[in-house]
Coordinates of C-alpha atoms in Angstrom, one line a residue:
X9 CA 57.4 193.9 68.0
X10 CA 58.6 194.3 71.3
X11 CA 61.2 196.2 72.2
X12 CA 63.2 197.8 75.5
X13 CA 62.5 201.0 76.9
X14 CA 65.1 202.1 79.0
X15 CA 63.6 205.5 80.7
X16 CA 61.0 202.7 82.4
X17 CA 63.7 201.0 83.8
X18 CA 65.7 204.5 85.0
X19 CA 65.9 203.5 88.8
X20 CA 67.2 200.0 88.2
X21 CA 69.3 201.3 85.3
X22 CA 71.0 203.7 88.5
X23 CA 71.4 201.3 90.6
X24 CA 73.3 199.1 87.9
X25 CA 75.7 201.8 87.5
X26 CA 76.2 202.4 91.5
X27 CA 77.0 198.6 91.4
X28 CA 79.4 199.0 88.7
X29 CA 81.6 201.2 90.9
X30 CA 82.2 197.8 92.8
X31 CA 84.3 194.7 92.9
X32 CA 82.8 192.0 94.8
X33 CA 83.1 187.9 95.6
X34 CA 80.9 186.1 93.4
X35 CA 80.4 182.3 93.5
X36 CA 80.4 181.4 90.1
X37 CA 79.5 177.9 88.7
X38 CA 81.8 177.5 85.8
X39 CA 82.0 174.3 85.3
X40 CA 79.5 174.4 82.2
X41 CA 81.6 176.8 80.4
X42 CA 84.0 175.5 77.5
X43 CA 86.1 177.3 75.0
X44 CA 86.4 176.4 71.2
X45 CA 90.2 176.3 70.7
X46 CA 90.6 177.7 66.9
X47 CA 93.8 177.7 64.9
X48 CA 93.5 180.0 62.3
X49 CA 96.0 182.6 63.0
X50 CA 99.4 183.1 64.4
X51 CA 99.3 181.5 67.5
X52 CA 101.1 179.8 70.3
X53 CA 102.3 176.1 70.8
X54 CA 99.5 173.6 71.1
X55 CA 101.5 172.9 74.7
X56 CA 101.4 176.8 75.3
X57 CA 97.6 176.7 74.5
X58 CA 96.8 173.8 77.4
X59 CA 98.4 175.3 79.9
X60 CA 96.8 178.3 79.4
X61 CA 93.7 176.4 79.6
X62 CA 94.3 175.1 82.3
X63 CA 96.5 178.7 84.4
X64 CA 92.2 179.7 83.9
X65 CA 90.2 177.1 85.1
X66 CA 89.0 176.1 81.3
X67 CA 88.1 172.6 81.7
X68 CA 86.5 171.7 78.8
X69 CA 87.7 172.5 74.6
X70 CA 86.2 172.3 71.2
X71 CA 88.6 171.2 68.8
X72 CA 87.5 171.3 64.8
X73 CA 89.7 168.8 63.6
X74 CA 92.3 166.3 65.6
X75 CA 95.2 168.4 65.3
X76 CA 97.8 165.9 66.6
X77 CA 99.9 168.3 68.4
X78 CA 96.6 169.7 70.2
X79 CA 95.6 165.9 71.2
X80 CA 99.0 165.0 72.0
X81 CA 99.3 168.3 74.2
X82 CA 95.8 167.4 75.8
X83 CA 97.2 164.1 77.5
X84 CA 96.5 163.8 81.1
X85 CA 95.4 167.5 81.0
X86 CA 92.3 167.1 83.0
X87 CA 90.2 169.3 79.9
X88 CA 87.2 167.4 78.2
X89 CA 87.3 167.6 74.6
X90 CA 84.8 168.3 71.9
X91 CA 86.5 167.0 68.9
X92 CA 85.3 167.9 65.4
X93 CA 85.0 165.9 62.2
X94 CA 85.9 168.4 59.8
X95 CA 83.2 168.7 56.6
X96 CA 85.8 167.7 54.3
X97 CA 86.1 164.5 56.4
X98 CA 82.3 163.9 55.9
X99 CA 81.9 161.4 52.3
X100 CA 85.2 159.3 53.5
X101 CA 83.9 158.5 56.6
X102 CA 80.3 158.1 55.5
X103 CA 80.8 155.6 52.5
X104 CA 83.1 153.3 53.8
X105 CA 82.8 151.8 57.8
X106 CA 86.3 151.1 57.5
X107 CA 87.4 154.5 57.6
X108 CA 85.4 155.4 59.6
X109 CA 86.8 153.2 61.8
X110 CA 90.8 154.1 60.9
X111 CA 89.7 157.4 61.7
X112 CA 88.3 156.4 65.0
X113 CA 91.3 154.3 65.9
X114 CA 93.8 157.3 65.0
X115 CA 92.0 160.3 66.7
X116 CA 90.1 158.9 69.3
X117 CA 91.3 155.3 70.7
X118 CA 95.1 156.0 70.5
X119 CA 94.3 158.9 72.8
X120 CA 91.7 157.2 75.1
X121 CA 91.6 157.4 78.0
X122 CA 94.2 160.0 78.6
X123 CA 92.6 162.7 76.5
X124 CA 89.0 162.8 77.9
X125 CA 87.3 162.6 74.7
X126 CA 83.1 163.9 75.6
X127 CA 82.2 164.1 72.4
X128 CA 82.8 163.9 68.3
X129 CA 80.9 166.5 66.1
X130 CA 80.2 165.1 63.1
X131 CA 80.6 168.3 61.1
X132 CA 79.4 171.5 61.5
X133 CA 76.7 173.9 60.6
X134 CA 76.0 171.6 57.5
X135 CA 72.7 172.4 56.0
X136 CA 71.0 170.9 52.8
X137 CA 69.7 174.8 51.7
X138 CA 73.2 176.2 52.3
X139 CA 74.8 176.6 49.4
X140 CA 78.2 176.3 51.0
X141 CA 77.5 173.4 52.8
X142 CA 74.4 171.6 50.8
X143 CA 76.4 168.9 49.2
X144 CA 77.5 167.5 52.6
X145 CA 74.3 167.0 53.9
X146 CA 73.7 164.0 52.5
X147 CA 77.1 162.4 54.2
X148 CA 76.5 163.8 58.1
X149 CA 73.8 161.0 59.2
X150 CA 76.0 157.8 57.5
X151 CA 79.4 159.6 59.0
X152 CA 77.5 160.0 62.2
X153 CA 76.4 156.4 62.3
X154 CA 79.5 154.7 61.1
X155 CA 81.6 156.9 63.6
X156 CA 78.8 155.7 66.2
X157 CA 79.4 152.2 65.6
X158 CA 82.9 152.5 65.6
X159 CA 82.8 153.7 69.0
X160 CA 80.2 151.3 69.9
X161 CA 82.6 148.0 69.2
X162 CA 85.0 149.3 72.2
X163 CA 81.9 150.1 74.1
X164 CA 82.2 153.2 74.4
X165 CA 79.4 155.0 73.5
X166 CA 78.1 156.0 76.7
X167 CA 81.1 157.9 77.4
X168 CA 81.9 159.2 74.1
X169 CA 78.5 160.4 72.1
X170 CA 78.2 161.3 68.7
X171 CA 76.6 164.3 67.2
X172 CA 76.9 166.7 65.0
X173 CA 76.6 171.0 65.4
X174 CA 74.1 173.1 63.7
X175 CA 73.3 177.1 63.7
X176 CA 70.5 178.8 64.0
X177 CA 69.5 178.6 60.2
X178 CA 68.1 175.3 60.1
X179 CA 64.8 177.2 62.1
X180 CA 61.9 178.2 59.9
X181 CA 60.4 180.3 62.7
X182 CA 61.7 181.2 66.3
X183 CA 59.3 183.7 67.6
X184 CA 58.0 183.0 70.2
X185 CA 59.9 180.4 70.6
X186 CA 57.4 177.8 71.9
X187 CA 55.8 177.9 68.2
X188 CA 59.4 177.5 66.7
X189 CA 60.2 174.3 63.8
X190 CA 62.6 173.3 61.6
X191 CA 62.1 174.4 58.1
X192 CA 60.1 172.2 56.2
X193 CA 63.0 172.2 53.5
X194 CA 65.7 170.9 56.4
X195 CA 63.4 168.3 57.9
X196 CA 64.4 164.9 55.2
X197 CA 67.6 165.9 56.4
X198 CA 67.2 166.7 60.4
X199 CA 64.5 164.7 61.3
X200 CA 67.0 161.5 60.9
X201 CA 69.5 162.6 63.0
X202 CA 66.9 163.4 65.7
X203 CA 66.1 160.0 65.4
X204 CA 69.5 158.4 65.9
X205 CA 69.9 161.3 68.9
X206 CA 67.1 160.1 71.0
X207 CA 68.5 156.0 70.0
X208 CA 72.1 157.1 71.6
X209 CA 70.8 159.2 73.9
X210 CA 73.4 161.7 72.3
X211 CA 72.8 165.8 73.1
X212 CA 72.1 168.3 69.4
X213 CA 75.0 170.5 69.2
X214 CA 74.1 174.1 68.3
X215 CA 76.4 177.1 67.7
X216 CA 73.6 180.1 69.1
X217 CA 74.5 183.8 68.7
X218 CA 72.3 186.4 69.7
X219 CA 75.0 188.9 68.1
X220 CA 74.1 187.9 64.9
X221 CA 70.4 188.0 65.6
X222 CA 70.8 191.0 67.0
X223 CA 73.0 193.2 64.9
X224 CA 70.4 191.8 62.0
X225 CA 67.8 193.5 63.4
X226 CA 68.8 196.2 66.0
X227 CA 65.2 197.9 65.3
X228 CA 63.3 195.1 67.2
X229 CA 65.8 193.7 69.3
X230 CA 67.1 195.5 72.4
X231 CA 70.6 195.4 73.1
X232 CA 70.0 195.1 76.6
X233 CA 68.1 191.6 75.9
X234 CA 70.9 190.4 73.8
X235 CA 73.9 191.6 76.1
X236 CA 71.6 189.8 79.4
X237 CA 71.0 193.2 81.0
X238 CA 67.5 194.1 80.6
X239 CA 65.9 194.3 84.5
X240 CA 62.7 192.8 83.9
X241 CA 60.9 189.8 81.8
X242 CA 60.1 191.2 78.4
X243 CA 58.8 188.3 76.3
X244 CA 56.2 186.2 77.9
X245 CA 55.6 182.7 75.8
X246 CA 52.8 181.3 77.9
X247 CA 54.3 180.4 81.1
X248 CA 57.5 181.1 80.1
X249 CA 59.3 184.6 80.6
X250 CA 62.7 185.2 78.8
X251 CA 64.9 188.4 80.2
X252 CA 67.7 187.7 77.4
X253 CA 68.1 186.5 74.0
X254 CA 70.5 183.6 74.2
X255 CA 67.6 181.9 76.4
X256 CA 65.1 182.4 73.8
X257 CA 67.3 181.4 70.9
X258 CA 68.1 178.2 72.8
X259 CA 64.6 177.6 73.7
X260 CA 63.3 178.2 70.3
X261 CA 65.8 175.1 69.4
X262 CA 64.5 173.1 72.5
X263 CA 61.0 173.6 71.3
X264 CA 61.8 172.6 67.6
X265 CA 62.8 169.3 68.4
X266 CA 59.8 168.9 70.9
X267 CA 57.8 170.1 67.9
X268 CA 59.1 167.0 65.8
X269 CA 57.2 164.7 67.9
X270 CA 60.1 162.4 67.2
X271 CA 61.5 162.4 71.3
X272 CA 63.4 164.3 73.8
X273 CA 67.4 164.9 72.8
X274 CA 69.1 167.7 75.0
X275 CA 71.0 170.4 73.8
X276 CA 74.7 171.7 74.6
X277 CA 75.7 174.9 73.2
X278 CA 78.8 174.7 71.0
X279 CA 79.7 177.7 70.3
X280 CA 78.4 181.1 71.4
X281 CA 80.5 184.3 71.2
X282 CA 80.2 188.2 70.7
X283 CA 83.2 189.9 68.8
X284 CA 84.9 192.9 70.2
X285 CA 85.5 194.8 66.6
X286 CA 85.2 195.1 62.9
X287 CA 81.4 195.4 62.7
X288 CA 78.3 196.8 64.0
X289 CA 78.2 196.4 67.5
X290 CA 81.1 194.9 67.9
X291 CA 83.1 196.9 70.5
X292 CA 84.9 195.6 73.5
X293 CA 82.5 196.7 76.0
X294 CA 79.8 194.8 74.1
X295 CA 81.8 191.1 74.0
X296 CA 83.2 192.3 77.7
X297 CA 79.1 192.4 78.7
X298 CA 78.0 189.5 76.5
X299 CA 80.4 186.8 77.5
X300 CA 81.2 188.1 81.5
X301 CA 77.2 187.6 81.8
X302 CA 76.9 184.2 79.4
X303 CA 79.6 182.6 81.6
X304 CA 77.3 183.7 84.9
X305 CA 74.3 182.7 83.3
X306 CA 74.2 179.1 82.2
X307 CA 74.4 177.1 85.1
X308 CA 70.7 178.1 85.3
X309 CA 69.4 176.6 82.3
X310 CA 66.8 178.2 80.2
X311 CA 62.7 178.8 80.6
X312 CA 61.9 175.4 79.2
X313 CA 64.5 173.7 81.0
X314 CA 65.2 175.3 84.1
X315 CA 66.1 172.6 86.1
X316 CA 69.2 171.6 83.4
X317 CA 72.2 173.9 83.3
X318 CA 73.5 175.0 80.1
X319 CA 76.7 173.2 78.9
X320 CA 78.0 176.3 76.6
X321 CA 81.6 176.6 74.1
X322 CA 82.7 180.0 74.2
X323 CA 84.1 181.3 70.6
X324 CA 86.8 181.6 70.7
X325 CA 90.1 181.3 72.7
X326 CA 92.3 183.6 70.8
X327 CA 92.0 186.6 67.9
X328 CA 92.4 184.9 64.7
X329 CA 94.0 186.9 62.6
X330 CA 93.8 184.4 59.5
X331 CA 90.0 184.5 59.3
X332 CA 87.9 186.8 56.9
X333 CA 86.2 189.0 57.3
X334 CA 87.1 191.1 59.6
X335 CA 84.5 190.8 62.3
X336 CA 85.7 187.0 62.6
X337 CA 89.4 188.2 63.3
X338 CA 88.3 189.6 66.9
X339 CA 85.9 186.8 68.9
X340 CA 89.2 185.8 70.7
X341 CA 88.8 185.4 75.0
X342 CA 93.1 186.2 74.7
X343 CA 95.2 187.7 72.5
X344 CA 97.8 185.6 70.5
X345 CA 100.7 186.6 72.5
X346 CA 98.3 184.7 75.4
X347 CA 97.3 188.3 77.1
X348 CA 93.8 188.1 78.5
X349 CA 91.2 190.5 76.5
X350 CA 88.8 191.2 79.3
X351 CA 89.6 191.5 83.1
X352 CA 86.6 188.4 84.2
X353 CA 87.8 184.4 84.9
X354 CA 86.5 181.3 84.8
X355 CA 86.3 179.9 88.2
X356 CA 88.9 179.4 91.4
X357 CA 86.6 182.0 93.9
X358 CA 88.0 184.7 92.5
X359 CA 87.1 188.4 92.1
X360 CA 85.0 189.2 88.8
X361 CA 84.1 192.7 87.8
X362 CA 80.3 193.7 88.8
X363 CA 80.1 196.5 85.6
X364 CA 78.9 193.8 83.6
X365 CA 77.1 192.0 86.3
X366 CA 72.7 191.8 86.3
X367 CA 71.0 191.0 90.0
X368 CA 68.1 191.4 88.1
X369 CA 69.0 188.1 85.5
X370 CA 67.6 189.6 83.0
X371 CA 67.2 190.2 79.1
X372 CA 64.8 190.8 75.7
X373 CA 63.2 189.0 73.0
X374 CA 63.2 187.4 69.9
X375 CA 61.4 189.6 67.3
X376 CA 61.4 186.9 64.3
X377 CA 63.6 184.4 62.9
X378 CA 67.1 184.1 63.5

């Protein structure tokens, strides 16, 4: 057990505070940073949505199914898309090519070029243990493929890779998280799509939240470590040293896949959010802290891949007051009525609020599994 004491950390903890006071120029690297475009709520036009995409320097979306509307409104936008296959899309496109291809052809070619399609994920957060999910699990590799080979016949596929998003779940141990693995129970399923990853040379989507972790275990895990404001290394892994939680949860998923043997696939992080009410922990000062310092943070990359920026999906862009239960009503960056939640941007040279801001880079650890 590790945990964060704050009275060793008094005189940096003062300074933070004096730094707080101030507003300053920071040069911030945003072009890593995407936001998942949800719909379940009372919202604005798909039009209204894009251009306010676009009024904040958001250049990149995660859509979960092809809304028409949305792709229509994304033509000649400039905003890469992430655009989902929805799990109930899953046995139609895995059983017969030809849909697979009609789907293709309708949500992706009729589009192309002028909605700058990145990538399709093939369903998300299926697992073969989760109850909720199990029975897909046998569809997302034959979806994946046949939407592969789809995109493959129009040569494609080196602009457009295929994938699929998983959580944190699919882990059987992630402390420290050089000794982290898939669960032996997952791996008929995962180990497969590895495979194809590393043939298309196609990143592993995961959805990573070190709120969850976190307000799962608040008696190991610092708060500090999971907002990125702990001043110092706490969790040395060998060589590695991880300040914050979101680079430890995404390095336990790096070294899983190492850990297969099977070859090197590279991760982007597609979704990753911290609500602002209607649970423990969740208050706006906490999402304000958390997402201000993810957005600063991943155009460093993590421990085990320093050298790689982060490509992260914030969740989400708007309040969705549809959603149950009521934690999941408030992960919105904006309002519905398109107000903006908290006072930091995305890019452009502008001014962003130091309060939340860490010159030490730093955060805690990962107690046990996620």
């Amino acid at each position: 057990m590790i945990l964060c004491s704050m009275a060793s950390f008094s005189s940096k903890a003062t300074l933070l505070l004096l730094l707080g006071l101030l507003t300053v120029n920071l040069p911030i690297t945003d072009a890593q940073i995407g936001v998942c475009y949800g719909m379940l709520g009372n919202l604005p036009s798909a039009g209204e949505v894009i251009s306010l995409y676009q009024s904040n320097n958001i250049w990149r979306m995660r859509l979960y199914d092809p809304n028409q509307p949305a792709l229509e409104a994304l033509r000649n936008s400039g905003i890469e898309l992430m655009l989902g296959v929805p799990n109930s899309d899953l046995q139609s496109l895995a059983t017969n090519p030809d849909n697979a291809r009609q789907w293709v052809q309708r949500n992706v070619l009729n589009f192309w070029p002028s909605v700058k399609i990145k990538y399709i994920a093939v369903g998300n957060e299926v697992s073969p243990v989760n109850g909720a999910t199990a029975w897909f699990a046998q569809f997302v590799l034959p979806a994946i493929q046949n939407v592969y080979q789809a995109i493959r016949a129009r040569g494609l596929h080196d602009q457009i890779k295929v994938s699929t998003a998983i959580d944190m779940g699919l882990l059987g141990n992630s402390y420290p998280p050089s000794q982290s693995y898939f669960r032996g129970d997952v791996r008929s399923y995962l180990d497969p799509i590895i495979g194809y990853l590393v043939y298309a040379n196609a990143p592993l989507l995961t959805n990573v939240y070190p709120y969850f972790a976190y307000a799962g275990n608040p008696r190991d895990i610092s708060l500090d470590y999971a907002l990125f404001i702990s001043p110092s290394v706490l969790v040395w892994d060998g060589q590695y040293g991880y300040q914050n939680l979101f680079d430890a949860m995404l390095d336990a998923v790096h070294a899983a896949i190492d850990n297969t043997g099977i070859g090197y696939v590279e991760v982007v992080v597609s979704e990753s959010g911290w609500p602002s009410d209607g649970a423990f922990a969740a208050t706006y000062d906490n999402a304000r802290v958390y997402l201000d310092n993810l957005v600063r943070h991943v155009g460093r990359g993590t421990p085990r891949r320093p050298s790689k920026a982060t490509e992260t999906y914030l969740f989400a862009m708007f309040d969705e007051n549809w959603k149950e239960p009521e934690l999941e009503k408030h992960f919105g960056l904006f309002y519905p009525d398109k107000r903006k939640k908290y006072p930091f941007g995305f890019g452009g040279g502008r001014k962003w609020e130091v309060a939340a801001y860490n010159p030490f880079n730093a955060t805690v650890p990962l107690k046990s599994d996620v």
